[in-house]
Amino acid sequence: MKSKKNTTGLPTLHAGIVVIGGGPAGLAAALEAKKAGAPSVLVLERDTAAGGILNQCIHNGFGLHYFQEELTGPEYAGRFLHMVRETPGIEIKTDTMVLDVASLPAGEETRVRVQGVNPTEGYFQVDAGAAVLAMGCRERTRGAIGIPGTRPAGVYTAGCAQRYINIEGAMPGRRAVILGSGDIGLIMARRLTLEGAQVLACLELMPYSSGLQRNITQCLEDFGIPLYLSHTIIDIRGRERVEQVVAARVDENRRPIPGTEMVFDCDTVLLSVGLIPENELSRAAGAAIDPRTSGPLVDESMQTSLPGVFACGNVVHVHDLVDFVTMESGRAGRAAARYLARGATDGGTEPPAVPLYNGDNVTYTVPQRVHPGRLEKACEVFFRVNRVMEGAEILVTSGDAILLRKTRPHLAPGEMERLILPAALFDRAPEGLRISACPAEQGEQGE
Amino acid sequence: MNQFLPPLADTLYDIAIIGAGITGCAAAFELSKTGARIALIDRDGDVAAGATRANSGIVHAGYDPLPGTKMARYNVEGNALIHHYAGELNLPFRETGSLVLALADGDIAVLQELYRRGLDNGVPGLRLLSAGQARTLEPSLSPEVQGALYAPSAGVVGPWEMALAFAQTAVVNGADFLPCCEVTGIRRDGDGFLLSTTRGKLRARRVVNATGAHADTVNDLAAPSRLRIRPNKGQYYLLDKSQGNLVHTVIFQCPSAAGKGVLVAPTAHGNLIVGPDAQDVPDPDDTSTTADGLAFVAEQVHRSIPGLSLRDSIRNFAGVRAVCEEEDFVIEESAACPGLITLGGIKSPGLTSAPAIAKACVELLKKSGLPLEPRKDFRLYPLPVRFRDLSPEGRAAMARKNPLYGRIICRCETITEGEIVDAVHSPIPARSVDGVKRRAGAGMGRCQGGFCSPRVAAILAREWNVPLTEIEQDHPGSRLLMGWTKDPGRA
Amino acid sequence: MTEKPLVCIVCPRGCRMTLTLPDGDAPLPEEIHVTGNACPRGETYARQEMTAPQRVLTSTVRLTGAALTRLPVKTSRAVPKERLRDLIRLLDTVTAAAPVHIGDILVKNALGTGADIVATRDMDAMETPE
């Protein structure tokens, strides 16, 4: 990548495609973009090593879909790092933070201008023909969910505690209560236990766990850690360090029920209460954001509302499995390479995109819109539902017409669903498709 | 970390200021312009560890206090002084102006009364606005608004940064800041005082009590006093910067029999702050939040801004007001104990008034017979320029100067390693993760330190040359970690 | 005969299986009848889980000579569940030295389980050791 001074006085690098984030999404996008013919790909990674959050996810369970074998997080990342090293034309800059992404007007050869900084090269900009946003997500915090009580040391997000234990080798606490039964919380229950800490309870606000059953079995049940469904923390006590946590059962409106309080003597609270796509750069660049996913609106090729700017992985919507991040990101990388090859001539006379609507019990779909003309055979759609359904039907409709009907033995909010829509379906619904889910026997699961 | 602090040398100071909140820090700043030997003492590990950091950060215009009170005078003077110091000390400050909303029948009459008080108090530029004018200024206001009082001189400031800028200026001019030093006894010693503290003894000719919600307890160590504090807690929501432009001015509700109302304001850092409620608490250190208190705040703020969503809350916190029986500030030399200056009952508008109270404190000390001559070599110690506030070219220059300014540690707030290292080596060094947060801003953002606190802790450990496991979140004893993994001694 | 529900944990799909077990305390694997599994691994897992449950252990060991002081490791195959605590104590005593590569064997046939302790992350040696 050549460097030259430009008029702004900043050193400027040039790349065919700039990828922001060197986690699983960014690495897969970079690899597939290069394979699809992109002349050069530059990956900008803020951490000192590429691989993203996988480096601290030392447990196994990764890669069963993509590699058909069970890997740990660092092993899964390692495979991609190895492939990237073997692929000429991909450069990764680590320890590099991107501070601005700007989408330039159509007609310019440079469609995206990125500003970043690192200790060795200082502050610089990158002019690229296309960009892939792969910044991942962050954890919801105590402040976001408003847990009452004092504010002592010892309240950590699960991912922060995971970094302390697995990367720094330090113990965040010795007696912990975990709020939230998402996968990271469950994994950390086991991790703390294996390192000699005591996990007193895992509390879940909802009447069902949002984590995978395999994690409930292997991380809680194996170690006799109780899971309290429909429970939350109503008070944290302790001045300097957490001393006690008060939990209570909640009613169907998620309000604590007086008289159900339980007091835990503990020094640590771990929060596993949800992940939020990290889109400050996308917002500042002007990408349209879907309030339901908190990620950019994307089409079938993972292109955002900004031409030449693609997005993939947890920055678009929070995934349960890295395998699906890899597949989605590969799609984004290939599309970015195609965009680059096509030049800045957008669709032209192609028909407008077909929107995907959320029907009954569906909280979001990705993509949110589809260009039927650009589909080869079919479109892969990810979606989530808002309730647990044992025995469910997925319906794809246009107006009153049911175009597709699929049955699933089990649907849950914690499990992302995948649906393949044949290209032909879109020709029958130029006004849009609606995706709904309902219990197979209506009324059985009524609220 | 704090066990590494040495015991005090038995030093004779001219003035010992107890309490390094905004009042004590401002007093130290003002006194450091003289040749006096000053000790600024705090029981906590840092300045601004009490109500100063759990505060709305509002620079009040001064129409609220009754004319003729100390509050009225120091508020208006303090407001002007903060405008002045903001530039000199590079404080995070915005002159936003404020609105008091009339939302109920009878409120218009209250606004007129506040307007008259403001004129009496010398508040510049006050205007009574119609509902339409108010909504032009703030389009998100409730349709129920009947009118508003506009005060252009109101603003918002970073409270702990202001305290820090004052205290650090005092330190570079020779004052000693003594953290983790709780005063346990005040005894007459010749014509001065002998103070017993948790770090040893020190002597001082004069003592200034600036201990906020603890002012009565500390006064009583020296002599029985009339000051009685009735601690009163206020709870807040702090919202993400994405909500920071929802309003542009400080928006108050009309004070009524039901209370002073809930405010919503942009902060000097660009967030949105919502609160407080008001609740008497027995414990002056009770900064816990409660579900009821926060629910009250959430409900009340919608009277002003119906569209406000608390979904983007990043933090809740509570502060304790030093309310006392006396409505006015208590700023006086003790009659029972000459040489003891009380700066007490400093509730709202205490932050705004602090610079003016500090000047009054200097006058009281002079009157008490302490010779205080201005020093010629006084210099200001402004807060550092932030990497994130610079242009791309300015950032490039900073990163060229020192590669550590090229490494972003706090991604939410764009804070570099260089700024964090500077915070650890500043005149009042950051000793804890929150100490870094108050100085450099790392961890103040939407992830609340989830990503950066392990890295900040590692930088603290490196710069202080202590094990990572010694690093504290904030207060002495608030240890972040409990040993290492692979520890064979574990259960 | 008794019926017992079991969720398969072999892969994230989490098949909800129904097991039919013979009466008595210690069924033999081949006596267990499995339905609801989408693939043969489910049946294998269910029989194993009911007779001699096994898990892959993942943790860390001490590391010297690298930028980090911990190295992630795993057992090369599933080990009997009741041996997990012994193995984790064993890991307390292991120190790896950089450079390390994914798959490097740190302990062979750990505690006679037949499983090796292997590195799961590449760790370069620090260029300038301190």
JSON list of C-alpha atoms in Angstrom, two decimals, chain C residues 3-8 15-20 32-39 42-43 46-47:
[
{"chain": "C", "resi": 3, "resn": "GLU", "atom": "CA", "xyz": [-38.55, -42.01, 29.44]},
{"chain": "C", "resi": 4, "resn": "LYS", "atom": "CA", "xyz": [-36.16, -39.13, 29.97]},
{"chain": "C", "resi": 5, "resn": "PRO", "atom": "CA", "xyz": [-35.77, -35.88, 28.01]},
{"chain": "C", "resi": 6, "resn": "LEU", "atom": "CA", "xyz": [-32.22, -34.84, 27.12]},
{"chain": "C", "resi": 7, "resn": "VAL", "atom": "CA", "xyz": [-31.00, -31.89, 25.08]},
{"chain": "C", "resi": 8, "resn": "CYS", "atom": "CA", "xyz": [-28.07, -32.79, 22.88]},
{"chain": "C", "resi": 15, "resn": "CYS", "atom": "CA", "xyz": [-31.72, -31.37, 19.53]},
{"chain": "C", "resi": 16, "resn": "ARG", "atom": "CA", "xyz": [-34.39, -32.19, 22.07]},
{"chain": "C", "resi": 17, "resn": "MET", "atom": "CA", "xyz": [-34.12, -35.93, 22.41]},
{"chain": "C", "resi": 18, "resn": "THR", "atom": "CA", "xyz": [-36.19, -38.50, 24.26]},
{"chain": "C", "resi": 19, "resn": "LEU", "atom": "CA", "xyz": [-34.38, -41.44, 25.84]},
{"chain": "C", "resi": 20, "resn": "THR", "atom": "CA", "xyz": [-35.96, -44.70, 26.80]},
{"chain": "C", "resi": 32, "resn": "ILE", "atom": "CA", "xyz": [-30.70, -46.92, 25.73]},
{"chain": "C", "resi": 33, "resn": "HIS", "atom": "CA", "xyz": [-33.12, -46.04, 22.96]},
{"chain": "C", "resi": 34, "resn": "VAL", "atom": "CA", "xyz": [-32.81, -42.49, 21.53]},
{"chain": "C", "resi": 35, "resn": "THR", "atom": "CA", "xyz": [-35.30, -40.49, 19.46]},
{"chain": "C", "resi": 36, "resn": "GLY", "atom": "CA", "xyz": [-35.42, -36.83, 18.40]},
{"chain": "C", "resi": 37, "resn": "ASN", "atom": "CA", "xyz": [-31.77, -36.63, 17.39]},
{"chain": "C", "resi": 38, "resn": "ALA", "atom": "CA", "xyz": [-31.06, -35.09, 13.99]},
{"chain": "C", "resi": 39, "resn": "CYS", "atom": "CA", "xyz": [-27.77, -36.92, 13.50]},
{"chain": "C", "resi": 42, "resn": "GLY", "atom": "CA", "xyz": [-26.87, -37.33, 19.24]},
{"chain": "C", "resi": 43, "resn": "GLU", "atom": "CA", "xyz": [-27.37, -41.02, 19.86]},
{"chain": "C", "resi": 46, "resn": "ALA", "atom": "CA", "xyz": [-26.95, -39.66, 24.81]},
{"chain": "C", "resi": 47, "resn": "ARG", "atom": "CA", "xyz": [-25.58, -43.14, 25.49]}
]
